[in-house]
Amino acid sequence: MKTRQIGPFEVSAISLGCMNLSHAYGTPPSAEQGERVLLAALDAGVTMFDTAALYGFGANETLVGRVLKKHRNQFTLASKGGMAGVQFDDGIKRVIDGRPETIRKNCEDSLRRLQTEVIDLYYLHRWDKKVPIEDSVGAMSDLVRAGKVQALGLSEVSAATLRKAHAVHPISAVQTEYSLWTRNPEIAVLDACKELGTAFVAFSPVARGFLCDALQDVSTLDAKDIRRSMPRFAPDAYAANLKLLAPYKALAQEAGCTPAQLALAWLLHKAPHIVPIPGTTSVDHLHEDLAAADVKLSPELIAKVEDLINQQTVTGHRYSAQSASEVDTETF
């Protein structure tokens, strides 16, 4: 497996996002299947696993900790705090809370679930706009000094917020959605990362299944699938977006790879500081994704695919108004 750099860590050029083993896309796979995927990734050369306190309200960290603790010295462990499940009278709800005391508690809880003494890369999952970013990152830097965390990251932030945070403590990674159909990082934050020596970790690199040709009918989505609240997956918008798939699949064929591999290879070709973290519940799809690291794309084919799928040709916003209000990323 080819590698890329995130702060002090050399990680597999394509690493694993663990979220959908426990969260977000309807009924998750069994714990046994999750274990199979995690161990297959390790065996295939994946050396960074990305989880969060939020995913499955702790269940994903618990799974990752149980399955991978015997192999802890073989990979970089990334997790996130500042957004987690909180128990209310009417059930567990997602809460964004970037106060220093909450970040400290989130980290302690994550260390326990992950069964480790240190988290290699610890992100602020969302910037809590009620708390200055300098205060949240200051609390995270205390975790570094305490030896509980090795490097810091931010998720879904703008270039301006990254610069403010970086002035408090070096930011090793910014994690944001980035794919052919979500090009927002190209506005400013991708260049800011390059300037500051910050890696850019691309989540949802295959557009939540769209770019793998994995979803033809949105009416089949589970009632709890987060895509049901995303404007691009609304029936009319998705029908329009599906018209892009046939020419996209033709370009994948021209490149000699699968649609998913084309999406991942495109990201790897964009810049050397980008690390995609696709997620999957299938060992076969895992191996397909990882093989994208060896796909070579010509400048001509890259131009064709970028002209086909971009912010002008995709129908619908990436987030609902509520979700958009919770992030700090630049928008077109």
Short mmCIF file of C-alpha atoms in Angstrom, two decimals:
data_model
loop_
_atom_site.label_atom_id
_atom_site.label_comp_id
_atom_site.label_asym_id
_atom_site.label_seq_id
_atom_site.Cartn_x
_atom_site.Cartn_y
_atom_site.Cartn_z
CA MET A 1 0.00 0.00 0.00
CA LYS A 2 1.30 3.46 -0.93
CA THR A 3 1.54 5.91 1.95
CA ARG A 4 0.96 9.58 2.73
CA GLN A 5 1.86 11.80 5.67
CA ILE A 6 -0.46 13.10 8.40
CA GLY A 7 1.50 15.08 10.95
CA PRO A 8 4.06 12.66 12.43
CA PHE A 9 2.29 9.62 10.98
CA GLU A 10 2.88 7.77 7.74
CA VAL A 11 -0.49 6.24 6.80
CA SER A 12 -1.92 4.23 3.95
CA ALA A 13 -2.81 6.48 1.03
CA ILE A 14 -6.35 5.13 1.26
CA SER A 15 -7.43 4.57 4.84
CA LEU A 16 -10.68 3.39 6.41
CA GLY A 17 -13.61 5.41 7.65
CA CYS A 18 -15.33 3.20 10.21
CA MET A 19 -18.59 5.14 10.65
CA ASN A 20 -20.93 2.98 8.59
CA LEU A 21 -20.03 -0.12 10.56
CA SER A 22 -22.17 1.37 13.34
CA HIS A 23 -23.95 4.52 12.19
CA ALA A 24 -25.83 6.66 9.70
CA TYR A 25 -26.90 4.36 6.86
CA GLY A 26 -29.78 2.45 8.43
CA THR A 27 -29.35 -0.85 10.24
CA PRO A 28 -25.62 -1.44 10.69
CA PRO A 29 -23.98 -4.76 9.93
CA SER A 30 -23.48 -7.32 12.69
CA ALA A 31 -20.53 -6.96 15.03
CA GLU A 32 -19.07 -10.08 13.42
CA GLN A 33 -19.22 -8.49 9.96
CA GLY A 34 -17.72 -5.28 11.32
CA GLU A 35 -14.87 -7.31 12.76
CA ARG A 36 -14.30 -9.02 9.41
CA VAL A 37 -14.04 -5.67 7.62
CA LEU A 38 -11.67 -4.17 10.19
CA LEU A 39 -9.32 -7.16 10.19
CA ALA A 40 -9.42 -7.45 6.40
CA ALA A 41 -8.42 -3.79 6.17
CA LEU A 42 -5.52 -4.34 8.54
CA ASP A 43 -4.41 -7.41 6.56
CA ALA A 44 -4.63 -5.43 3.30
CA GLY A 45 -2.26 -2.73 4.55
CA VAL A 46 -4.61 -0.06 5.88
CA THR A 47 -2.73 1.84 8.56
CA MET A 48 -5.25 4.47 9.66
CA PHE A 49 -8.69 3.79 11.10
CA ASP A 50 -11.04 6.73 11.61
CA THR A 51 -13.84 6.65 14.17
CA ALA A 52 -15.65 9.10 16.50
CA ALA A 53 -17.51 9.31 19.79
CA LEU A 54 -20.67 10.11 17.82
CA TYR A 55 -20.73 7.00 15.63
CA GLY A 56 -23.32 4.66 17.06
CA PHE A 57 -23.16 6.83 20.21
CA GLY A 58 -19.96 5.07 21.25
CA ALA A 59 -20.63 1.70 19.60
CA ASN A 60 -18.13 2.28 16.78
CA GLU A 61 -15.27 3.15 19.11
CA THR A 62 -16.16 0.10 21.21
CA LEU A 63 -16.03 -2.12 18.11
CA VAL A 64 -12.74 -0.66 16.89
CA GLY A 65 -11.20 -0.94 20.35
CA ARG A 66 -12.27 -4.54 20.89
CA VAL A 67 -11.21 -5.78 17.45
CA LEU A 68 -7.96 -3.88 16.96
CA LYS A 69 -6.47 -3.57 20.46
CA LYS A 70 -4.21 -6.59 19.86
CA HIS A 71 -2.78 -4.82 16.80
CA ARG A 72 -2.52 -1.33 18.29
CA ASN A 73 1.10 -0.78 17.25
CA GLN A 74 0.31 -1.47 13.58
CA PHE A 75 -1.87 1.54 12.76
CA THR A 76 -2.70 5.19 13.38
CA LEU A 77 -5.89 5.57 15.43
CA ALA A 78 -8.05 8.63 14.72
CA SER A 79 -11.14 9.65 16.64
CA LYS A 80 -13.20 12.76 17.27
CA GLY A 81 -14.80 14.64 20.15
CA GLY A 82 -16.87 17.76 20.57
CA MET A 83 -19.97 16.07 19.12
CA ALA A 84 -21.45 13.05 20.83
CA GLY A 85 -24.63 11.35 21.94
CA VAL A 86 -26.13 12.76 25.13
CA GLN A 87 -28.84 10.99 27.13
CA PHE A 88 -32.06 13.01 27.50
CA ASP A 89 -35.41 11.95 28.96
CA ASP A 90 -36.68 11.13 25.46
CA GLY A 91 -33.57 9.27 24.30
CA ILE A 92 -30.02 9.84 23.11
CA LYS A 93 -29.51 12.90 20.92
CA ARG A 94 -26.56 14.33 19.04
CA VAL A 95 -25.07 17.39 20.74
CA ILE A 96 -22.30 19.70 19.49
CA ASP A 97 -20.35 20.92 22.52
CA GLY A 98 -16.86 22.36 22.20
CA ARG A 99 -16.41 23.55 25.77
CA PRO A 100 -13.03 22.55 27.22
CA GLU A 101 -14.58 20.44 29.99
CA THR A 102 -16.68 18.53 27.44
CA ILE A 103 -13.71 17.89 25.19
CA ARG A 104 -11.76 16.48 28.13
CA LYS A 105 -14.66 14.18 29.05
CA ASN A 106 -15.19 13.08 25.43
CA CYS A 107 -11.53 12.14 25.19
CA GLU A 108 -11.56 10.13 28.42
CA ASP A 109 -14.68 8.29 27.28
CA SER A 110 -13.11 7.56 23.90
CA LEU A 111 -9.87 6.27 25.44
CA ARG A 112 -11.89 3.86 27.57
CA ARG A 113 -14.00 2.58 24.67
CA LEU A 114 -10.99 2.30 22.36
CA GLN A 115 -9.05 0.41 25.04
CA THR A 116 -5.94 2.47 24.44
CA GLU A 117 -3.76 4.86 26.41
CA VAL A 118 -3.38 7.36 23.58
CA ILE A 119 -5.35 8.49 20.50
CA ASP A 120 -2.92 9.24 17.68
CA LEU A 121 -5.03 11.83 15.85
CA TYR A 122 -7.84 13.56 17.75
CA TYR A 123 -10.27 15.81 15.89
CA LEU A 124 -12.78 18.41 16.94
CA HIS A 125 -15.75 16.82 15.16
CA ARG A 126 -17.58 20.13 14.72
CA TRP A 127 -16.65 23.64 15.70
CA ASP A 128 -19.13 24.70 18.38
CA LYS A 129 -19.77 28.25 17.23
CA LYS A 130 -20.74 29.29 20.77
CA VAL A 131 -17.14 28.61 21.86
CA PRO A 132 -14.09 30.36 20.35
CA ILE A 133 -12.12 27.86 18.30
CA GLU A 134 -9.03 28.92 20.24
CA ASP A 135 -10.64 27.70 23.50
CA SER A 136 -11.58 24.29 22.08
CA VAL A 137 -8.18 23.76 20.49
CA GLY A 138 -6.49 24.98 23.67
CA ALA A 139 -8.25 22.22 25.59
CA MET A 140 -7.20 19.70 22.93
CA SER A 141 -3.58 20.89 23.20
CA ASP A 142 -3.78 20.16 26.94
CA LEU A 143 -4.61 16.57 25.99
CA VAL A 144 -1.44 16.45 23.89
CA ARG A 145 0.64 17.72 26.80
CA ALA A 146 -1.00 15.12 29.06
CA GLY A 147 0.04 12.35 26.66
CA LYS A 148 -3.52 11.29 25.90
CA VAL A 149 -3.43 12.53 22.30
CA GLN A 150 -0.52 12.80 19.88
CA ALA A 151 -1.77 15.11 17.11
CA LEU A 152 -4.80 17.34 16.53
CA GLY A 153 -7.32 17.66 13.72
CA LEU A 154 -10.45 19.63 12.83
CA SER A 155 -13.52 18.54 10.88
CA GLU A 156 -15.71 20.62 8.55
CA VAL A 157 -13.95 23.96 9.09
CA SER A 158 -13.08 26.89 6.84
CA ALA A 159 -9.60 28.10 5.97
CA ALA A 160 -10.04 31.05 8.35
CA THR A 161 -10.95 28.80 11.28
CA LEU A 162 -8.07 26.47 10.47
CA ARG A 163 -5.63 29.38 10.61
CA LYS A 164 -6.97 30.54 13.99
CA ALA A 165 -6.70 27.03 15.39
CA HIS A 166 -3.24 26.45 13.94
CA ALA A 167 -1.99 29.56 15.72
CA VAL A 168 -2.88 27.87 19.04
CA HIS A 169 -1.50 24.41 18.25
CA PRO A 170 -0.33 22.75 15.01
CA ILE A 171 -3.26 21.14 13.19
CA SER A 172 -2.13 17.91 11.56
CA ALA A 173 -5.32 17.20 9.60
CA VAL A 174 -8.55 18.73 8.41
CA GLN A 175 -11.33 16.28 7.63
CA THR A 176 -14.11 17.40 5.32
CA GLU A 177 -16.37 15.88 2.69
CA TYR A 178 -14.60 15.94 -0.67
CA SER A 179 -15.46 14.12 -3.86
CA LEU A 180 -16.23 14.90 -7.48
CA TRP A 181 -19.71 16.02 -6.48
CA THR A 182 -18.63 18.00 -3.38
CA ARG A 183 -15.89 20.40 -4.44
CA ASN A 184 -16.19 22.96 -1.63
CA PRO A 185 -12.67 22.30 -0.27
CA GLU A 186 -11.29 23.69 -3.53
CA ILE A 187 -12.55 27.17 -2.57
CA ALA A 188 -9.91 27.77 0.12
CA VAL A 189 -9.28 25.11 2.77
CA LEU A 190 -7.39 22.67 0.54
CA ASP A 191 -4.82 25.36 -0.29
CA ALA A 192 -4.68 26.50 3.35
CA CYS A 193 -3.85 22.93 4.36
CA LYS A 194 -1.04 22.77 1.82
CA GLU A 195 0.38 26.07 3.05
CA LEU A 196 0.31 25.03 6.72
CA GLY A 197 1.55 21.46 6.20
CA THR A 198 -1.83 20.07 7.24
CA ALA A 199 -3.11 16.87 5.66
CA PHE A 200 -6.57 16.91 4.12
CA VAL A 201 -8.63 13.81 4.99
CA ALA A 202 -11.50 13.35 2.53
CA PHE A 203 -14.61 11.70 3.91
CA SER A 204 -17.50 10.46 1.74
CA PRO A 205 -15.06 10.24 -1.20
CA VAL A 206 -17.46 8.12 -3.26
CA ALA A 207 -20.36 10.53 -2.63
CA ARG A 208 -22.22 8.38 -0.11
CA GLY A 209 -22.51 5.56 -2.64
CA PHE A 210 -23.46 7.61 -5.67
CA LEU A 211 -20.08 7.34 -7.37
CA CYS A 212 -19.93 3.56 -6.88
CA ASP A 213 -23.24 3.18 -8.72
CA ALA A 214 -24.57 1.63 -5.50
CA LEU A 215 -27.94 3.34 -5.31
CA GLN A 216 -30.46 3.54 -8.13
CA ASP A 217 -33.69 4.03 -6.18
CA VAL A 218 -33.72 6.35 -3.16
CA SER A 219 -37.10 5.00 -2.10
CA THR A 220 -35.29 1.86 -0.93
CA LEU A 221 -33.26 3.76 1.66
CA ASP A 222 -33.80 2.74 5.27
CA ALA A 223 -36.01 5.13 7.23
CA LYS A 224 -33.04 6.06 9.45
CA ASP A 225 -30.57 6.52 6.58
CA ILE A 226 -29.07 10.03 6.83
CA ARG A 227 -29.25 10.41 3.05
CA ARG A 228 -33.03 10.79 3.34
CA SER A 229 -32.45 14.30 4.77
CA MET A 230 -29.88 15.31 2.15
CA PRO A 231 -31.18 17.44 -0.74
CA ARG A 232 -29.14 15.59 -3.39
CA PHE A 233 -30.93 12.37 -2.47
CA ALA A 234 -34.44 13.83 -2.67
CA PRO A 235 -36.31 11.92 -5.43
CA ASP A 236 -36.36 14.66 -8.07
CA ALA A 237 -32.78 15.79 -7.44
CA TYR A 238 -31.48 12.25 -7.41
CA ALA A 239 -33.25 11.44 -10.66
CA ALA A 240 -31.41 14.36 -12.24
CA ASN A 241 -28.10 13.27 -10.72
CA LEU A 242 -28.54 9.71 -12.00
CA LYS A 243 -28.24 11.07 -15.55
CA LEU A 244 -24.56 11.70 -14.80
CA LEU A 245 -23.86 8.07 -13.98
CA ALA A 246 -23.85 6.50 -17.44
CA PRO A 247 -21.21 8.88 -18.85
CA TYR A 248 -19.29 8.62 -15.58
CA LYS A 249 -19.22 4.81 -15.78
CA ALA A 250 -18.00 5.13 -19.36
CA LEU A 251 -15.07 7.23 -18.13
CA ALA A 252 -14.28 4.60 -15.49
CA GLN A 253 -14.23 1.99 -18.23
CA GLU A 254 -11.91 4.22 -20.23
CA ALA A 255 -9.62 4.43 -17.19
CA GLY A 256 -9.70 0.66 -16.78
CA CYS A 257 -11.19 0.74 -13.30
CA THR A 258 -14.51 0.62 -11.45
CA PRO A 259 -16.58 3.77 -10.77
CA ALA A 260 -15.58 3.73 -7.09
CA GLN A 261 -11.91 3.39 -7.99
CA LEU A 262 -12.15 6.32 -10.38
CA ALA A 263 -13.57 8.53 -7.62
CA LEU A 264 -10.78 7.58 -5.21
CA ALA A 265 -7.99 7.75 -7.78
CA TRP A 266 -9.19 11.24 -8.76
CA LEU A 267 -8.71 12.40 -5.16
CA LEU A 268 -5.25 10.87 -4.94
CA HIS A 269 -4.26 12.63 -8.16
CA LYS A 270 -5.52 16.03 -6.95
CA ALA A 271 -2.79 16.61 -4.35
CA PRO A 272 -0.27 14.59 -2.34
CA HIS A 273 -1.62 15.83 1.00
CA ILE A 274 -5.08 14.29 0.44
CA VAL A 275 -5.97 11.01 2.20
CA PRO A 276 -9.39 9.54 1.28
CA ILE A 277 -11.18 7.48 3.93
CA PRO A 278 -13.93 5.50 2.20
CA GLY A 279 -16.16 3.38 4.40
CA THR A 280 -17.74 0.05 3.62
CA THR A 281 -19.50 -2.89 5.22
CA SER A 282 -18.19 -5.32 2.57
CA VAL A 283 -14.77 -6.98 2.43
CA ASP A 284 -15.03 -7.22 -1.36
CA HIS A 285 -15.77 -3.51 -1.67
CA LEU A 286 -12.92 -2.78 0.74
CA HIS A 287 -10.44 -4.53 -1.54
CA GLU A 288 -11.93 -2.75 -4.56
CA ASP A 289 -11.47 0.63 -2.87
CA LEU A 290 -7.89 -0.03 -1.81
CA ALA A 291 -6.91 -1.06 -5.34
CA ALA A 292 -7.66 2.52 -6.43
CA ALA A 293 -4.25 3.50 -5.06
CA ASP A 294 -2.69 1.82 -8.11
CA VAL A 295 -4.99 3.41 -10.73
CA LYS A 296 -3.23 5.88 -13.04
CA LEU A 297 -5.28 8.69 -14.58
CA SER A 298 -4.19 10.84 -17.50
CA PRO A 299 -4.59 14.64 -17.29
CA GLU A 300 -7.07 14.36 -20.18
CA LEU A 301 -9.27 11.87 -18.34
CA ILE A 302 -9.13 13.93 -15.16
CA ALA A 303 -10.34 16.95 -17.13
CA LYS A 304 -13.20 14.93 -18.61
CA VAL A 305 -14.42 13.62 -15.27
CA GLU A 306 -14.18 17.06 -13.64
CA ASP A 307 -16.17 18.61 -16.47
CA LEU A 308 -18.84 15.93 -16.09
CA ILE A 309 -19.35 16.03 -12.31
CA ASN A 310 -18.87 19.27 -10.42
CA GLN A 311 -20.80 21.85 -8.41
CA GLN A 312 -22.55 23.17 -11.53
CA THR A 313 -23.74 19.81 -12.86
CA VAL A 314 -24.88 18.21 -9.58
CA THR A 315 -28.45 18.94 -8.45
CA GLY A 316 -29.11 19.79 -4.80
CA HIS A 317 -27.10 21.02 -1.81
CA ARG A 318 -24.99 18.52 0.10
CA TYR A 319 -26.67 19.24 3.45
CA SER A 320 -30.08 20.35 4.68
CA ALA A 321 -30.32 23.89 6.03
CA GLN A 322 -30.02 22.60 9.60
CA SER A 323 -26.94 20.48 8.92
CA ALA A 324 -25.36 23.27 6.86
CA SER A 325 -25.73 25.62 9.82
CA GLU A 326 -23.66 23.24 11.95
CA VAL A 327 -20.55 23.30 9.75
CA ASP A 328 -18.05 26.01 8.98
CA THR A 329 -16.98 25.03 5.47
CA GLU A 330 -16.89 27.48 2.59
CA THR A 331 -19.75 27.23 0.08
CA PHE A 332 -20.06 28.11 -3.57
#
